[in-house]
Amino acid sequence: MQTIKDVNPNRLPKHVAIIMDGNGRWAKQRGRLRIFGHENGVEAVRQTVENCARISIDFLTLYAFSTENWNRPKKEVQTLMKLLVSSLKKELDTLNKNNIRLRAIGNIDSLPQKAQIELEEVMQRTEKNSGMTLTLALSYGSREELKTAVKAISIKVKNNIISTDNIDDTVINTHLYTHFLPDVDLLIRTSGEHRISNFLLWQIAYAELFFIDVFWPDFREHHLVQAILSYQNRERRFGKTSEQLH
Ligand code: FPP
């Protein structure tokens, strides 16, 4: 089994994003409630965050709750929010020990008050950390993010703050929730589904995609290493020919 030692430190993806999928099916396989899957998903989150920090990944972004997830049964949504609050409380020291800074993207105002307060507290108390930036996508949807950005830019055009001619990638980037993040280099999705599900649509324009047939609660170091090694063995051409790159 491959370990972190097999990763080439000179060719790391700067920004890794993960769609953590399969908690529900993992629980169902065991004849348990979906919530049991989420509870076990937290341990996979913990290990993955620590492993990414050990590998020296600069930015890790996790899809923890989508705008569409609000449509799940009320009890499941409540449990996910409770898990978020309890994990944040529990992990603050570990984040600081690993020099990790916590950030959040999404419609944070729509989260329960308790979750917003805890999130704000952990973000503030890890603000000065200079190692990996861990970003949680919470009540996040890429289309909503893009609509919000288009509206904000339109208002600035209307008020003559920017001209239409000057709208470029940088202007768009600065109006996204992800304004503090570089583009995604490697996007991982667990559970065997081959979908993007409204996650970072603009930001994954040139990302390498890695799909793995493992339910999220089972995702471990060797799966992460497998994804990174796959990334390291690919040639990223950004639209150019192979000859132009060498
Ligand atoms: C997808 O599995 C997972 C989620 C919707 C939530 C992810 C949340 C966690 C791992 C726990 C809490 C997070 C943090 C950051 C502490 P699914 O329910 O869609 O699985 P299924 O596709 O098998 O139904």
PDB file of N, CA, C and O in Angstrom, residues 87-153:
ATOM      1  N   SER A  87     -17.615  18.943  15.745  1.00  0.00           N
ATOM      2  CA  SER A  87     -16.285  18.703  15.170  1.00  0.00           C
ATOM      3  C   SER A  87     -15.431  19.959  15.265  1.00  0.00           C
ATOM      4  O   SER A  87     -14.236  19.883  15.571  1.00  0.00           O
ATOM      5  N   LEU A  88     -16.047  21.107  15.002  1.00  0.00           N
ATOM      6  CA  LEU A  88     -15.279  22.355  15.069  1.00  0.00           C
ATOM      7  C   LEU A  88     -14.745  22.556  16.486  1.00  0.00           C
ATOM      8  O   LEU A  88     -13.578  22.887  16.689  1.00  0.00           O
ATOM      9  N   LYS A  89     -15.634  22.327  17.471  1.00  0.00           N
ATOM     10  CA  LYS A  89     -15.248  22.479  18.883  1.00  0.00           C
ATOM     11  C   LYS A  89     -14.071  21.555  19.199  1.00  0.00           C
ATOM     12  O   LYS A  89     -13.092  21.955  19.802  1.00  0.00           O
ATOM     13  N   LYS A  90     -14.224  20.280  18.766  1.00  0.00           N
ATOM     14  CA  LYS A  90     -13.229  19.266  19.106  1.00  0.00           C
ATOM     15  C   LYS A  90     -11.896  19.486  18.402  1.00  0.00           C
ATOM     16  O   LYS A  90     -10.846  19.180  18.945  1.00  0.00           O
ATOM     17  N   GLU A  91     -11.942  19.998  17.178  1.00  0.00           N
ATOM     18  CA  GLU A  91     -10.730  20.019  16.356  1.00  0.00           C
ATOM     19  C   GLU A  91      -9.927  21.310  16.418  1.00  0.00           C
ATOM     20  O   GLU A  91      -8.867  21.392  15.804  1.00  0.00           O
ATOM     21  N   LEU A  92     -10.418  22.295  17.144  1.00  0.00           N
ATOM     22  CA  LEU A  92      -9.714  23.578  17.169  1.00  0.00           C
ATOM     23  C   LEU A  92      -8.229  23.420  17.528  1.00  0.00           C
ATOM     24  O   LEU A  92      -7.346  23.942  16.842  1.00  0.00           O
ATOM     25  N   ASP A  93      -7.954  22.647  18.591  1.00  0.00           N
ATOM     26  CA  ASP A  93      -6.564  22.479  19.020  1.00  0.00           C
ATOM     27  C   ASP A  93      -5.723  21.785  17.960  1.00  0.00           C
ATOM     28  O   ASP A  93      -4.576  22.157  17.730  1.00  0.00           O
ATOM     29  N   THR A  94      -6.314  20.760  17.316  1.00  0.00           N
ATOM     30  CA  THR A  94      -5.577  20.026  16.274  1.00  0.00           C
ATOM     31  C   THR A  94      -5.271  20.948  15.095  1.00  0.00           C
ATOM     32  O   THR A  94      -4.184  20.882  14.508  1.00  0.00           O
ATOM     33  N   LEU A  95      -6.236  21.802  14.756  1.00  0.00           N
ATOM     34  CA  LEU A  95      -5.999  22.744  13.652  1.00  0.00           C
ATOM     35  C   LEU A  95      -4.816  23.638  14.007  1.00  0.00           C
ATOM     36  O   LEU A  95      -3.899  23.818  13.199  1.00  0.00           O
ATOM     37  N   ASN A  96      -4.816  24.163  15.222  1.00  0.00           N
ATOM     38  CA  ASN A  96      -3.720  25.044  15.629  1.00  0.00           C
ATOM     39  C   ASN A  96      -2.384  24.307  15.699  1.00  0.00           C
ATOM     40  O   ASN A  96      -1.366  24.832  15.269  1.00  0.00           O
ATOM     41  N   LYS A  97      -2.426  23.081  16.211  1.00  0.00           N
ATOM     42  CA  LYS A  97      -1.195  22.300  16.316  1.00  0.00           C
ATOM     43  C   LYS A  97      -0.585  22.062  14.936  1.00  0.00           C
ATOM     44  O   LYS A  97       0.619  22.014  14.759  1.00  0.00           O
ATOM     45  N   ASN A  98      -1.458  21.894  13.940  1.00  0.00           N
ATOM     46  CA  ASN A  98      -0.983  21.630  12.575  1.00  0.00           C
ATOM     47  C   ASN A  98      -0.850  22.914  11.734  1.00  0.00           C
ATOM     48  O   ASN A  98      -0.661  22.841  10.522  1.00  0.00           O
ATOM     49  N   ASN A  99      -0.978  24.067  12.409  1.00  0.00           N
ATOM     50  CA  ASN A  99      -0.811  25.364  11.722  1.00  0.00           C
ATOM     51  C   ASN A  99      -1.806  25.557  10.570  1.00  0.00           C
ATOM     52  O   ASN A  99      -1.479  26.116   9.530  1.00  0.00           O
ATOM     53  N   ILE A 100      -3.028  25.023  10.765  1.00  0.00           N
ATOM     54  CA  ILE A 100      -4.050  25.075   9.708  1.00  0.00           C
ATOM     55  C   ILE A 100      -5.010  26.235   9.948  1.00  0.00           C
ATOM     56  O   ILE A 100      -5.494  26.440  11.070  1.00  0.00           O
ATOM     57  N   ARG A 101      -5.295  26.953   8.891  1.00  0.00           N
ATOM     58  CA  ARG A 101      -6.244  28.067   8.976  1.00  0.00           C
ATOM     59  C   ARG A 101      -7.585  27.610   8.417  1.00  0.00           C
ATOM     60  O   ARG A 101      -7.635  27.012   7.344  1.00  0.00           O
ATOM     61  N   LEU A 102      -8.659  27.860   9.135  1.00  0.00           N
ATOM     62  CA  LEU A 102      -9.989  27.455   8.662  1.00  0.00           C
ATOM     63  C   LEU A 102     -10.715  28.617   7.987  1.00  0.00           C
ATOM     64  O   LEU A 102     -10.697  29.739   8.487  1.00  0.00           O
ATOM     65  N   ARG A 103     -11.309  28.322   6.842  1.00  0.00           N
ATOM     66  CA  ARG A 103     -12.146  29.308   6.151  1.00  0.00           C
ATOM     67  C   ARG A 103     -13.446  28.611   5.734  1.00  0.00           C
ATOM     68  O   ARG A 103     -13.535  27.379   5.786  1.00  0.00           O
ATOM     69  N   ALA A 104     -14.416  29.387   5.286  1.00  0.00           N
ATOM     70  CA  ALA A 104     -15.676  28.786   4.831  1.00  0.00           C
ATOM     71  C   ALA A 104     -16.145  29.488   3.568  1.00  0.00           C
ATOM     72  O   ALA A 104     -15.901  30.685   3.387  1.00  0.00           O
ATOM     73  N   ILE A 105     -16.787  28.744   2.681  1.00  0.00           N
ATOM     74  CA  ILE A 105     -17.414  29.347   1.498  1.00  0.00           C
ATOM     75  C   ILE A 105     -18.856  28.868   1.425  1.00  0.00           C
ATOM     76  O   ILE A 105     -19.168  27.770   1.890  1.00  0.00           O
ATOM     77  N   GLY A 106     -19.706  29.703   0.855  1.00  0.00           N
ATOM     78  CA  GLY A 106     -21.108  29.334   0.729  1.00  0.00           C
ATOM     79  C   GLY A 106     -21.988  30.395   1.353  1.00  0.00           C
ATOM     80  O   GLY A 106     -21.502  31.456   1.768  1.00  0.00           O
ATOM     81  N   ASN A 107     -23.265  30.087   1.412  1.00  0.00           N
ATOM     82  CA  ASN A 107     -24.212  31.029   1.995  1.00  0.00           C
ATOM     83  C   ASN A 107     -24.252  30.809   3.510  1.00  0.00           C
ATOM     84  O   ASN A 107     -25.175  30.207   4.053  1.00  0.00           O
ATOM     85  N   ILE A 108     -23.214  31.292   4.173  1.00  0.00           N
ATOM     86  CA  ILE A 108     -23.003  31.011   5.601  1.00  0.00           C
ATOM     87  C   ILE A 108     -24.156  31.572   6.448  1.00  0.00           C
ATOM     88  O   ILE A 108     -24.531  30.978   7.458  1.00  0.00           O
ATOM     89  N   ASP A 109     -24.741  32.688   5.991  1.00  0.00           N
ATOM     90  CA  ASP A 109     -25.860  33.290   6.737  1.00  0.00           C
ATOM     91  C   ASP A 109     -27.050  32.348   6.870  1.00  0.00           C
ATOM     92  O   ASP A 109     -27.891  32.520   7.747  1.00  0.00           O
ATOM     93  N   SER A 110     -27.143  31.359   5.978  1.00  0.00           N
ATOM     94  CA  SER A 110     -28.301  30.459   6.021  1.00  0.00           C
ATOM     95  C   SER A 110     -28.102  29.303   7.015  1.00  0.00           C
ATOM     96  O   SER A 110     -29.012  28.514   7.251  1.00  0.00           O
ATOM     97  N   LEU A 111     -26.915  29.198   7.605  1.00  0.00           N
ATOM     98  CA  LEU A 111     -26.661  28.120   8.575  1.00  0.00           C
ATOM     99  C   LEU A 111     -27.313  28.474   9.914  1.00  0.00           C
ATOM    100  O   LEU A 111     -27.521  29.655  10.212  1.00  0.00           O
ATOM    101  N   PRO A 112     -27.615  27.453  10.736  1.00  0.00           N
ATOM    102  CA  PRO A 112     -28.147  27.760  12.069  1.00  0.00           C
ATOM    103  C   PRO A 112     -27.164  28.655  12.834  1.00  0.00           C
ATOM    104  O   PRO A 112     -25.941  28.520  12.666  1.00  0.00           O
ATOM    105  N   GLN A 113     -27.731  29.526  13.656  1.00  0.00           N
ATOM    106  CA  GLN A 113     -26.937  30.495  14.423  1.00  0.00           C
ATOM    107  C   GLN A 113     -25.746  29.852  15.146  1.00  0.00           C
ATOM    108  O   GLN A 113     -24.631  30.352  15.104  1.00  0.00           O
ATOM    109  N   LYS A 114     -26.017  28.690  15.775  1.00  0.00           N
ATOM    110  CA  LYS A 114     -24.979  28.008  16.554  1.00  0.00           C
ATOM    111  C   LYS A 114     -23.789  27.656  15.678  1.00  0.00           C
ATOM    112  O   LYS A 114     -22.634  27.792  16.076  1.00  0.00           O
ATOM    113  N   ALA A 115     -24.093  27.158  14.467  1.00  0.00           N
ATOM    114  CA  ALA A 115     -23.037  26.756  13.535  1.00  0.00           C
ATOM    115  C   ALA A 115     -22.248  27.981  13.080  1.00  0.00           C
ATOM    116  O   ALA A 115     -21.011  27.954  12.996  1.00  0.00           O
ATOM    117  N   GLN A 116     -22.980  29.089  12.837  1.00  0.00           N
ATOM    118  CA  GLN A 116     -22.300  30.323  12.404  1.00  0.00           C
ATOM    119  C   GLN A 116     -21.353  30.826  13.488  1.00  0.00           C
ATOM    120  O   GLN A 116     -20.222  31.228  13.202  1.00  0.00           O
ATOM    121  N   ILE A 117     -21.815  30.776  14.735  1.00  0.00           N
ATOM    122  CA  ILE A 117     -20.996  31.289  15.849  1.00  0.00           C
ATOM    123  C   ILE A 117     -19.734  30.451  16.015  1.00  0.00           C
ATOM    124  O   ILE A 117     -18.624  30.966  16.120  1.00  0.00           O
ATOM    125  N   GLU A 118     -19.900  29.125  15.998  1.00  0.00           N
ATOM    126  CA  GLU A 118     -18.762  28.217  16.181  1.00  0.00           C
ATOM    127  C   GLU A 118     -17.751  28.377  15.035  1.00  0.00           C
ATOM    128  O   GLU A 118     -16.539  28.418  15.246  1.00  0.00           O
ATOM    129  N   LEU A 119     -18.297  28.482  13.842  1.00  0.00           N
ATOM    130  CA  LEU A 119     -17.462  28.639  12.654  1.00  0.00           C
ATOM    131  C   LEU A 119     -16.641  29.929  12.756  1.00  0.00           C
ATOM    132  O   LEU A 119     -15.423  29.935  12.552  1.00  0.00           O
ATOM    133  N   GLU A 120     -17.326  30.998  13.107  1.00  0.00           N
ATOM    134  CA  GLU A 120     -16.672  32.308  13.242  1.00  0.00           C
ATOM    135  C   GLU A 120     -15.551  32.235  14.271  1.00  0.00           C
ATOM    136  O   GLU A 120     -14.446  32.722  14.054  1.00  0.00           O
ATOM    137  N   GLU A 121     -15.849  31.565  15.389  1.00  0.00           N
ATOM    138  CA  GLU A 121     -14.877  31.436  16.484  1.00  0.00           C
ATOM    139  C   GLU A 121     -13.627  30.682  16.002  1.00  0.00           C
ATOM    140  O   GLU A 121     -12.504  31.128  16.211  1.00  0.00           O
ATOM    141  N   VAL A 122     -13.836  29.544  15.339  1.00  0.00           N
ATOM    142  CA  VAL A 122     -12.680  28.741  14.899  1.00  0.00           C
ATOM    143  C   VAL A 122     -11.908  29.473  13.784  1.00  0.00           C
ATOM    144  O   VAL A 122     -10.679  29.434  13.740  1.00  0.00           O
ATOM    145  N   MET A 123     -12.638  30.177  12.923  1.00  0.00           N
ATOM    146  CA  MET A 123     -11.946  30.926  11.870  1.00  0.00           C
ATOM    147  C   MET A 123     -11.066  32.011  12.483  1.00  0.00           C
ATOM    148  O   MET A 123      -9.929  32.196  12.086  1.00  0.00           O
ATOM    149  N   GLN A 124     -11.635  32.702  13.486  1.00  0.00           N
ATOM    150  CA  GLN A 124     -10.864  33.771  14.144  1.00  0.00           C
ATOM    151  C   GLN A 124      -9.644  33.213  14.857  1.00  0.00           C
ATOM    152  O   GLN A 124      -8.555  33.769  14.769  1.00  0.00           O
ATOM    153  N   ARG A 125      -9.861  32.077  15.547  1.00  0.00           N
ATOM    154  CA  ARG A 125      -8.765  31.540  16.362  1.00  0.00           C
ATOM    155  C   ARG A 125      -7.711  30.790  15.557  1.00  0.00           C
ATOM    156  O   ARG A 125      -6.702  30.355  16.099  1.00  0.00           O
ATOM    157  N   THR A 126      -7.942  30.628  14.250  1.00  0.00           N
ATOM    158  CA  THR A 126      -6.918  29.978  13.409  1.00  0.00           C
ATOM    159  C   THR A 126      -6.412  30.945  12.327  1.00  0.00           C
ATOM    160  O   THR A 126      -5.607  30.578  11.481  1.00  0.00           O
ATOM    161  N   GLU A 127      -6.894  32.173  12.412  1.00  0.00           N
ATOM    162  CA  GLU A 127      -6.635  33.182  11.382  1.00  0.00           C
ATOM    163  C   GLU A 127      -5.147  33.398  11.111  1.00  0.00           C
ATOM    164  O   GLU A 127      -4.733  33.636   9.974  1.00  0.00           O
ATOM    165  N   LYS A 128      -4.345  33.319  12.177  1.00  0.00           N
ATOM    166  CA  LYS A 128      -2.920  33.651  12.022  1.00  0.00           C
ATOM    167  C   LYS A 128      -2.091  32.457  11.568  1.00  0.00           C
ATOM    168  O   LYS A 128      -0.891  32.595  11.333  1.00  0.00           O
ATOM    169  N   ASN A 129      -2.699  31.279  11.481  1.00  0.00           N
ATOM    170  CA  ASN A 129      -1.928  30.110  11.069  1.00  0.00           C
ATOM    171  C   ASN A 129      -1.485  30.264   9.616  1.00  0.00           C
ATOM    172  O   ASN A 129      -2.226  30.754   8.776  1.00  0.00           O
ATOM    173  N   SER A 130      -0.258  29.813   9.348  1.00  0.00           N
ATOM    174  CA  SER A 130       0.317  30.087   8.027  1.00  0.00           C
ATOM    175  C   SER A 130       0.541  28.827   7.198  1.00  0.00           C
ATOM    176  O   SER A 130       1.140  28.873   6.140  1.00  0.00           O
ATOM    177  N   GLY A 131       0.068  27.678   7.725  1.00  0.00           N
ATOM    178  CA  GLY A 131       0.237  26.428   6.958  1.00  0.00           C
ATOM    179  C   GLY A 131      -0.906  26.256   5.975  1.00  0.00           C
ATOM    180  O   GLY A 131      -1.252  27.181   5.249  1.00  0.00           O
ATOM    181  N   MET A 132      -1.503  25.074   5.983  1.00  0.00           N
ATOM    182  CA  MET A 132      -2.576  24.790   5.031  1.00  0.00           C
ATOM    183  C   MET A 132      -3.846  25.609   5.326  1.00  0.00           C
ATOM    184  O   MET A 132      -4.178  25.846   6.483  1.00  0.00           O
ATOM    185  N   THR A 133      -4.531  26.017   4.270  1.00  0.00           N
ATOM    186  CA  THR A 133      -5.856  26.627   4.422  1.00  0.00           C
ATOM    187  C   THR A 133      -6.901  25.551   4.167  1.00  0.00           C
ATOM    188  O   THR A 133      -6.946  24.964   3.087  1.00  0.00           O
ATOM    189  N   LEU A 134      -7.700  25.280   5.196  1.00  0.00           N
ATOM    190  CA  LEU A 134      -8.786  24.302   5.064  1.00  0.00           C
ATOM    191  C   LEU A 134     -10.077  25.080   4.870  1.00  0.00           C
ATOM    192  O   LEU A 134     -10.462  25.885   5.728  1.00  0.00           O
ATOM    193  N   THR A 135     -10.719  24.867   3.734  1.00  0.00           N
ATOM    194  CA  THR A 135     -11.961  25.586   3.456  1.00  0.00           C
ATOM    195  C   THR A 135     -13.132  24.620   3.444  1.00  0.00           C
ATOM    196  O   THR A 135     -13.099  23.606   2.730  1.00  0.00           O
ATOM    197  N   LEU A 136     -14.145  24.925   4.244  1.00  0.00           N
ATOM    198  CA  LEU A 136     -15.352  24.100   4.247  1.00  0.00           C
ATOM    199  C   LEU A 136     -16.398  24.764   3.368  1.00  0.00           C
ATOM    200  O   LEU A 136     -16.714  25.951   3.556  1.00  0.00           O
ATOM    201  N   ALA A 137     -16.911  24.025   2.398  1.00  0.00           N
ATOM    202  CA  ALA A 137     -18.010  24.530   1.578  1.00  0.00           C
ATOM    203  C   ALA A 137     -19.296  24.140   2.292  1.00  0.00           C
ATOM    204  O   ALA A 137     -19.610  22.956   2.444  1.00  0.00           O
ATOM    205  N   LEU A 138     -20.022  25.162   2.769  1.00  0.00           N
ATOM    206  CA  LEU A 138     -21.213  24.929   3.596  1.00  0.00           C
ATOM    207  C   LEU A 138     -22.381  25.704   3.010  1.00  0.00           C
ATOM    208  O   LEU A 138     -22.258  26.921   2.801  1.00  0.00           O
ATOM    209  N   SER A 139     -23.455  25.042   2.747  1.00  0.00           N
ATOM    210  CA  SER A 139     -24.568  25.648   2.028  1.00  0.00           C
ATOM    211  C   SER A 139     -24.006  26.297   0.765  1.00  0.00           C
ATOM    212  O   SER A 139     -24.255  27.467   0.470  1.00  0.00           O
ATOM    213  N   TYR A 140     -23.171  25.528   0.096  1.00  0.00           N
ATOM    214  CA  TYR A 140     -22.473  26.028  -1.093  1.00  0.00           C
ATOM    215  C   TYR A 140     -23.109  25.468  -2.358  1.00  0.00           C
ATOM    216  O   TYR A 140     -23.444  24.284  -2.430  1.00  0.00           O
ATOM    217  N   GLY A 141     -23.252  26.325  -3.350  1.00  0.00           N
ATOM    218  CA  GLY A 141     -23.672  25.896  -4.682  1.00  0.00           C
ATOM    219  C   GLY A 141     -22.968  26.793  -5.673  1.00  0.00           C
ATOM    220  O   GLY A 141     -22.945  28.022  -5.501  1.00  0.00           O
ATOM    221  N   SER A 142     -22.372  26.199  -6.686  1.00  0.00           N
ATOM    222  CA  SER A 142     -21.575  26.975  -7.622  1.00  0.00           C
ATOM    223  C   SER A 142     -22.431  27.950  -8.431  1.00  0.00           C
ATOM    224  O   SER A 142     -22.041  29.085  -8.691  1.00  0.00           O
ATOM    225  N   ARG A 143     -23.600  27.516  -8.848  1.00  0.00           N
ATOM    226  CA  ARG A 143     -24.453  28.406  -9.643  1.00  0.00           C
ATOM    227  C   ARG A 143     -24.904  29.606  -8.823  1.00  0.00           C
ATOM    228  O   ARG A 143     -24.978  30.720  -9.320  1.00  0.00           O
ATOM    229  N   GLU A 144     -25.202  29.358  -7.548  1.00  0.00           N
ATOM    230  CA  GLU A 144     -25.609  30.464  -6.680  1.00  0.00           C
ATOM    231  C   GLU A 144     -24.438  31.440  -6.523  1.00  0.00           C
ATOM    232  O   GLU A 144     -24.605  32.650  -6.569  1.00  0.00           O
ATOM    233  N   GLU A 145     -23.233  30.880  -6.349  1.00  0.00           N
ATOM    234  CA  GLU A 145     -22.029  31.701  -6.225  1.00  0.00           C
ATOM    235  C   GLU A 145     -21.841  32.579  -7.471  1.00  0.00           C
ATOM    236  O   GLU A 145     -21.568  33.777  -7.378  1.00  0.00           O
ATOM    237  N   LEU A 146     -22.044  31.968  -8.649  1.00  0.00           N
ATOM    238  CA  LEU A 146     -21.860  32.712  -9.901  1.00  0.00           C
ATOM    239  C   LEU A 146     -22.937  33.786 -10.074  1.00  0.00           C
ATOM    240  O   LEU A 146     -22.641  34.905 -10.491  1.00  0.00           O
ATOM    241  N   LYS A 147     -24.174  33.442  -9.694  1.00  0.00           N
ATOM    242  CA  LYS A 147     -25.257  34.435  -9.799  1.00  0.00           C
ATOM    243  C   LYS A 147     -24.956  35.638  -8.899  1.00  0.00           C
ATOM    244  O   LYS A 147     -25.108  36.784  -9.312  1.00  0.00           O
ATOM    245  N   THR A 148     -24.505  35.351  -7.681  1.00  0.00           N
ATOM    246  CA  THR A 148     -24.187  36.429  -6.733  1.00  0.00           C
ATOM    247  C   THR A 148     -23.080  37.315  -7.300  1.00  0.00           C
ATOM    248  O   THR A 148     -23.128  38.547  -7.204  1.00  0.00           O
ATOM    249  N   ALA A 149     -22.071  36.674  -7.906  1.00  0.00           N
ATOM    250  CA  ALA A 149     -20.946  37.439  -8.470  1.00  0.00           C
ATOM    251  C   ALA A 149     -21.417  38.299  -9.637  1.00  0.00           C
ATOM    252  O   ALA A 149     -21.079  39.491  -9.723  1.00  0.00           O
ATOM    253  N   VAL A 150     -22.242  37.731 -10.518  1.00  0.00           N
ATOM    254  CA  VAL A 150     -22.735  38.483 -11.687  1.00  0.00           C
ATOM    255  C   VAL A 150     -23.537  39.692 -11.213  1.00  0.00           C
ATOM    256  O   VAL A 150     -23.387  40.804 -11.724  1.00  0.00           O
ATOM    257  N   LYS A 151     -24.372  39.495 -10.203  1.00  0.00           N
ATOM    258  CA  LYS A 151     -25.171  40.613  -9.677  1.00  0.00           C
ATOM    259  C   LYS A 151     -24.261  41.714  -9.121  1.00  0.00           C
ATOM    260  O   LYS A 151     -24.458  42.891  -9.410  1.00  0.00           O
ATOM    261  N   ALA A 152     -23.270  41.316  -8.333  1.00  0.00           N
ATOM    262  CA  ALA A 152     -22.373  42.310  -7.705  1.00  0.00           C
ATOM    263  C   ALA A 152     -21.595  43.074  -8.784  1.00  0.00           C
ATOM    264  O   ALA A 152     -21.436  44.304  -8.695  1.00  0.00           O
ATOM    265  N   ILE A 153     -21.133  42.365  -9.801  1.00  0.00           N
ATOM    266  CA  ILE A 153     -20.377  43.033 -10.874  1.00  0.00           C
ATOM    267  C   ILE A 153     -21.305  43.971 -11.655  1.00  0.00           C
ATOM    268  O   ILE A 153     -20.933  45.100 -11.984  1.00  0.00           O
TER     269      ILE A 153
END
